[in-house]
Amino acid sequence: MKPVKLSELYVDAGKWSFSFPPRERAEETSHSLVRFGVMRPVLVIETGGGVELVAGCARVAHCRAHGIDEIWARVVDGSDATGLWELLLEDQLAEGAMNIVEVGLYISKRLAETGESLADGAKGFFQRLGLSPKEGAAREPLWVAGLELAHQRRFVEGELPEAGLRLLTEAPRADALTILNVTAGMTLGRNKFIETARWAMEGAWREKLDVAAWLKANDLNDIAEGETFRKAIWRLRFPQLSRWTDEFAADVTSLKLPGNVSISHSKGFEGGKLRLTTSFESVDELRETLEDIAESAEAGDLSPLEKYLG
Amino acid sequence: MTLPTPPFDRVVVDEEVSSAPFTLNLLGRIPTEMAVHSRVSGDPLPKGRTTLHITRESGSFLKKCPCTPGVLRCGYRVFTLGFQCPFGCTYCFLRFYAPDEPLTLYANLEDGAKEFETEARTWQKPVRVGTGEFTDSLALEPWTGHAGFIANLIRKYPNALMELKTKSALIEPVLAVDPPPNLLVAWSVNPQSRIDSDELLTASLSARLQAAKSAADAGMKVAFHFDPIFIEGDWQKDYGEVVEAIFDHVAPEMVAWISLGTLRFPKRFLDKWGTRLRKNPAYFNEFVLGPDGKLRYFWPMRREAYKFVSDCIKATGGGVVPVYLCMESRSMWGSGLGWRPDEEEVEILLSENC
């Protein structure tokens, strides 16, 4: 351990840093540094030309921002690449569990620097990252880590779900990126995002198009509001079902049912049955309602419903 | 007899069944150069659909058809002599539930026979049984000799209506075992264009129908399964032509039953295979999630398909062939076939023409 002048410290965040905290956590860290100062030493390696920072970019940035010109550093062995990346992992995990972007960045940078393979990772450090000990476990973190920063940020902030990532990672990359790009800025919610993404891909694949071409062909590129976009996608994905849903609503309205009666269909019209619901405050009211409905049926007024039955 | 090239490239034999007659017979039929490995209890289970695993069935051979919740059952029983299928059709549930399982054959057939006989003795009315639920009944026949085993087993039990369900054209081994009248062979059928796209390793439609004709000409009852029906493109024309082709080859009186079932699969099937199926638009039609967790075509699409194909069968087959729905609700029976039977009535219907 030794104090290091910031002016003498070489920083290459692109090579070493894999920290990508959500904004709230980054702010907490920043407040903590303001209140208590740098409590944890940064990690450095000694190179022929000086001292290179390998862990603690945020701490160094804080010191620079506050006019502090010296920081405590722990000098670690830079000659053993694998051992060094183990230390970096240990240092990061001291801050808490890593998110998917951090896991992806760590794996990609570690493999690039050490020459290890995914199989080595699976046998070695994957479990410490919270992954199962299989090569395929790195697929989703690496995919997210390869996205542009704005999309990485959406995953880290919880706007996009990690649970549905498989759908995106297994799709053609162009289709997945189209969906990420077109939904940027929309408020959809995580489950609805996955549902919408699935419908968009399936809708496009149904017509043997990629998602971008499908969206363009259907003039869906200019919709900015999430729910409007989702409903438009649903209509395209389920053209007959959506048409039936619209027609059913119009047909029920046209029946001019008593105010205490409603008619609904099952999910997807499955079963060929409809449900009639009524409320009543007396047995007499119920009897009158049922008689009204029976008269309507006998007069053929309910015939618009027949196509939904059986 | 010259044996075809087997659809497996190695055999793994569990040590405990290595001297079973079934095992010895099978090993005598495979090419001499094929690798045969012995597996002792505790060794990892073999993987992959090009591996043939000969093992022991330690559970039941004979079970009620698992079917699916909330639908009208048909009283079918499954007699399971193997698991996994060499054909690998794109829509097959085995791709989802057992994508990496080896072709598995049970060598302790004498246990299966005992179990079957114990049950069959109690049957007071015809009971439909099939071996083609978890595998194709005849795809491995040149190596298994199952047809002979089955024929001898059911000969004493006329109430057992045994169905060998296949997409192969391997009828000669069945005809060679002096099939009893209660042994039927059934073919799953689809338009040739669908066979070309989704049933790649199976026999052509014309080969299947030619095999059915051979069976019927030899006096055997046959059956057909329109399952899965794909509601795609000019499907009415395509399926209408299949119906006509069936009755061009086989007289209606020789057809014991025909089942109809539209394409369906668990929602998770698309989660797992969706992106790999993206070149096949048929899997992205309007499927709606049913109460049993399976995706099926939107109700009116199925209703139309069942009405259309059953009407074709009635019109072309003269109304003598029993038609039933597979894995559908009583409501759909009513809507698609115009009849709302209970399970017992279905069982009676399907044994009438045998």
XYZ file of C-alpha atoms in Angstrom, chain B residues 12-313:
302
model
C -25.361 -48.510 -26.106
C -26.539 -51.608 -24.259
C -27.227 -51.563 -20.550
C -25.351 -54.453 -18.992
C -28.435 -55.754 -17.202
C -30.214 -56.422 -20.511
C -27.183 -57.474 -22.528
C -28.283 -61.104 -22.705
C -32.015 -60.430 -23.175
C -33.410 -62.147 -26.302
C -34.530 -58.775 -27.673
C -31.023 -57.372 -27.316
C -29.365 -60.364 -28.921
C -31.793 -60.336 -31.832
C -31.274 -56.632 -32.404
C -27.489 -56.846 -32.218
C -27.661 -59.604 -34.814
C -29.401 -57.239 -37.223
C -27.167 -54.186 -37.059
C -24.151 -53.747 -39.351
C -21.155 -55.589 -38.001
C -18.994 -52.474 -38.125
C -21.330 -50.439 -35.904
C -19.914 -49.454 -32.509
C -21.636 -51.196 -29.592
C -20.894 -49.973 -26.076
C -21.811 -51.583 -22.804
C -23.141 -49.367 -20.054
C -23.111 -50.337 -16.414
C -25.488 -48.964 -13.844
C -24.309 -45.545 -12.713
C -22.634 -44.600 -15.992
C -23.951 -41.399 -17.558
C -26.988 -41.906 -19.769
C -26.221 -41.735 -23.474
C -27.362 -38.671 -25.407
C -28.347 -37.851 -28.959
C -30.935 -39.085 -31.433
C -28.402 -41.044 -33.459
C -27.580 -43.248 -30.488
C -29.647 -46.373 -29.901
C -29.921 -47.145 -26.197
C -31.139 -50.591 -25.223
C -32.284 -50.562 -21.664
C -34.811 -51.893 -19.211
C -38.208 -50.331 -18.602
C -38.450 -50.345 -14.849
C -41.866 -48.673 -14.805
C -45.102 -49.484 -16.584
C -45.306 -50.387 -20.251
C -49.050 -49.872 -20.430
C -50.657 -46.574 -19.447
C -53.639 -44.431 -20.200
C -52.850 -41.937 -22.943
C -51.607 -38.796 -21.166
C -53.780 -36.621 -23.447
C -54.177 -33.073 -22.085
C -56.364 -31.498 -19.385
C -59.840 -30.205 -20.189
C -60.438 -32.137 -23.415
C -62.618 -35.084 -24.404
C -60.598 -38.255 -24.017
C -60.999 -41.250 -26.294
C -60.089 -44.080 -23.914
C -56.779 -44.746 -25.660
C -53.993 -46.673 -23.930
C -50.342 -46.451 -24.805
C -48.090 -49.488 -24.804
C -44.606 -48.051 -24.753
C -41.852 -50.224 -26.200
C -39.484 -47.352 -26.886
C -38.954 -43.657 -26.578
C -37.775 -41.068 -29.103
C -38.177 -41.057 -32.849
C -35.604 -41.043 -35.641
C -37.810 -38.858 -37.867
C -37.479 -35.605 -35.877
C -40.478 -33.817 -37.402
C -40.299 -30.097 -36.726
C -43.522 -29.915 -34.730
C -43.005 -33.068 -32.654
C -43.432 -32.696 -28.900
C -40.398 -34.935 -28.439
C -38.241 -32.119 -29.795
C -39.378 -30.050 -26.886
C -39.557 -32.582 -24.084
C -36.639 -34.769 -25.106
C -34.479 -32.969 -27.658
C -31.319 -34.852 -26.797
C -32.651 -38.219 -25.688
C -31.289 -41.257 -27.529
C -33.483 -43.647 -29.469
C -34.472 -45.847 -26.547
C -35.747 -49.397 -26.756
C -36.854 -51.524 -23.832
C -35.398 -55.005 -23.870
C -37.466 -56.568 -21.068
C -40.386 -57.206 -23.396
C -41.462 -60.231 -21.365
C -42.292 -57.840 -18.493
C -44.307 -55.708 -20.905
C -46.138 -58.793 -22.162
C -47.026 -59.879 -18.638
C -48.320 -56.453 -17.770
C -50.331 -56.280 -20.969
C -51.866 -59.714 -20.495
C -52.820 -58.967 -16.888
C -54.706 -55.889 -18.054
C -56.121 -57.276 -21.282
C -57.731 -60.217 -19.483
C -59.982 -57.751 -17.655
C -61.208 -55.913 -20.762
C -64.902 -56.617 -21.292
C -65.181 -54.328 -24.302
C -62.827 -53.224 -27.090
C -59.938 -51.098 -25.859
C -57.762 -49.141 -28.264
C -54.054 -49.396 -27.571
C -51.121 -47.991 -29.504
C -47.352 -48.171 -29.504
C -46.827 -44.920 -31.391
C -47.215 -42.287 -28.716
C -43.575 -41.776 -27.736
C -41.959 -43.124 -30.867
C -42.908 -44.139 -34.394
C -44.258 -47.695 -34.151
C -42.482 -49.007 -37.246
C -39.525 -46.700 -37.949
C -37.114 -49.133 -36.254
C -39.034 -52.308 -37.129
C -36.220 -53.832 -39.258
C -34.096 -53.982 -36.101
C -36.692 -54.410 -33.338
C -39.073 -57.031 -34.708
C -41.794 -55.449 -32.594
C -44.532 -56.360 -35.075
C -44.080 -60.074 -34.411
C -43.996 -59.548 -30.659
C -47.196 -57.481 -30.781
C -49.005 -59.843 -33.137
C -48.340 -62.835 -30.912
C -49.206 -60.872 -27.788
C -52.637 -59.638 -28.878
C -53.796 -62.702 -30.767
C -55.396 -64.104 -27.605
C -57.078 -60.815 -26.671
C -59.571 -59.775 -29.354
C -60.760 -56.875 -27.213
C -57.354 -55.273 -27.578
C -57.398 -53.139 -30.732
C -53.688 -52.559 -31.187
C -52.646 -49.682 -33.421
C -49.165 -49.365 -34.897
C -48.872 -45.694 -35.773
C -46.239 -44.647 -38.292
C -44.985 -42.206 -40.875
C -42.935 -44.913 -42.513
C -43.903 -47.215 -45.355
C -42.576 -50.319 -43.632
C -45.557 -52.613 -44.025
C -43.858 -55.834 -45.176
C -42.547 -56.778 -41.709
C -46.097 -56.467 -40.369
C -47.655 -58.513 -43.137
C -44.973 -61.143 -42.595
C -46.072 -61.917 -39.043
C -49.590 -63.139 -39.879
C -51.285 -60.109 -38.316
C -54.387 -60.915 -36.282
C -57.631 -59.032 -37.063
C -57.225 -56.817 -34.002
C -53.882 -55.439 -35.226
C -54.180 -52.192 -37.198
C -51.620 -50.026 -38.862
C -52.254 -46.286 -38.868
C -50.566 -43.601 -40.903
C -50.207 -39.965 -39.991
C -50.875 -38.019 -43.148
C -50.207 -34.537 -44.449
C -50.002 -32.973 -47.889
C -46.705 -33.816 -49.606
C -45.643 -30.159 -49.450
C -45.920 -30.276 -45.648
C -44.051 -33.579 -45.522
C -41.290 -31.929 -47.550
C -41.025 -29.012 -45.143
C -41.740 -30.519 -41.722
C -41.490 -34.313 -41.908
C -38.235 -34.504 -43.803
C -37.069 -37.990 -42.864
C -40.401 -39.751 -43.242
C -41.869 -41.681 -46.145
C -43.667 -39.733 -48.868
C -47.440 -39.540 -48.792
C -47.741 -41.815 -51.790
C -45.424 -44.386 -50.164
C -47.491 -44.303 -46.979
C -50.730 -44.740 -48.907
C -49.248 -47.520 -50.983
C -48.277 -49.263 -47.750
C -51.816 -48.723 -46.442
C -53.183 -50.261 -49.628
C -50.915 -53.292 -49.171
C -52.192 -53.704 -45.625
C -55.836 -53.346 -46.633
C -55.376 -55.673 -49.594
C -54.028 -58.231 -47.132
C -57.218 -57.863 -45.102
C -55.857 -55.606 -42.369
C -57.868 -52.683 -41.047
C -55.984 -49.410 -41.323
C -56.395 -45.967 -39.805
C -55.284 -42.440 -40.590
C -54.396 -39.442 -38.520
C -54.647 -35.952 -39.916
C -52.479 -34.676 -37.143
C -51.180 -32.069 -37.113
C -53.306 -30.244 -39.649
C -51.572 -27.044 -40.756
C -54.011 -24.251 -41.576
C -51.807 -22.590 -44.137
C -52.087 -21.405 -47.698
C -54.564 -23.348 -49.793
C -55.111 -25.864 -47.024
C -58.645 -26.871 -48.059
C -57.400 -27.956 -51.464
C -54.344 -29.696 -50.008
C -56.209 -31.671 -47.351
C -59.122 -32.380 -49.679
C -56.648 -34.015 -52.038
C -55.163 -36.094 -49.215
C -58.627 -37.363 -48.311
C -59.274 -38.292 -51.924
C -55.891 -39.993 -52.172
C -56.647 -42.076 -49.088
C -59.891 -43.422 -50.539
C -58.264 -43.928 -53.918
C -55.986 -46.420 -52.158
C -58.172 -47.919 -49.443
C -61.880 -48.778 -49.380
C -63.735 -46.902 -46.609
C -64.816 -50.215 -45.065
C -61.166 -51.023 -44.371
C -60.570 -47.782 -42.471
C -61.113 -48.294 -38.757
C -60.964 -44.621 -37.841
C -59.573 -41.263 -38.817
C -58.485 -38.679 -36.277
C -58.162 -34.948 -36.754
C -55.960 -32.622 -34.762
C -54.660 -29.195 -35.656
C -51.116 -28.027 -35.008
C -50.583 -27.336 -31.317
C -47.627 -27.037 -29.042
C -46.740 -25.840 -25.549
C -46.099 -22.126 -25.330
C -42.594 -22.940 -24.169
C -41.970 -24.736 -27.465
C -41.855 -21.366 -29.204
C -39.755 -19.905 -26.394
C -37.204 -22.613 -27.024
C -37.436 -23.168 -30.769
C -39.094 -20.003 -32.067
C -36.032 -18.282 -33.417
C -34.810 -21.473 -35.058
C -38.189 -21.928 -36.739
C -38.322 -18.383 -38.058
C -37.915 -19.492 -41.673
C -41.087 -21.540 -41.291
C -44.024 -19.072 -41.080
C -46.471 -21.844 -40.202
C -45.333 -21.649 -36.586
C -46.266 -17.979 -36.345
C -49.897 -18.219 -37.381
C -52.646 -16.991 -35.021
C -52.153 -19.323 -32.083
C -54.034 -18.648 -28.875
C -53.044 -20.010 -25.493
C -55.511 -22.597 -24.195
C -56.269 -23.506 -20.583
C -53.884 -26.484 -20.846
C -50.917 -24.219 -21.624
C -50.840 -25.191 -25.308
C -50.994 -22.832 -28.237
C -53.692 -23.707 -30.772
C -55.076 -21.958 -33.811
C -57.686 -19.312 -33.065
C -60.986 -21.115 -32.353
C -62.895 -20.320 -35.583
C -59.898 -21.398 -37.677
C -59.861 -24.819 -35.996
C -63.617 -25.085 -36.204
C -63.500 -24.485 -39.938
C -60.670 -26.966 -40.439
C -62.468 -29.748 -38.548
C -65.735 -29.108 -40.380
C -64.000 -29.057 -43.730
C -61.861 -32.181 -43.344
C -64.608 -34.228 -41.664
C -67.063 -33.204 -44.398
C -64.526 -34.287 -47.033
C -64.117 -37.639 -45.291
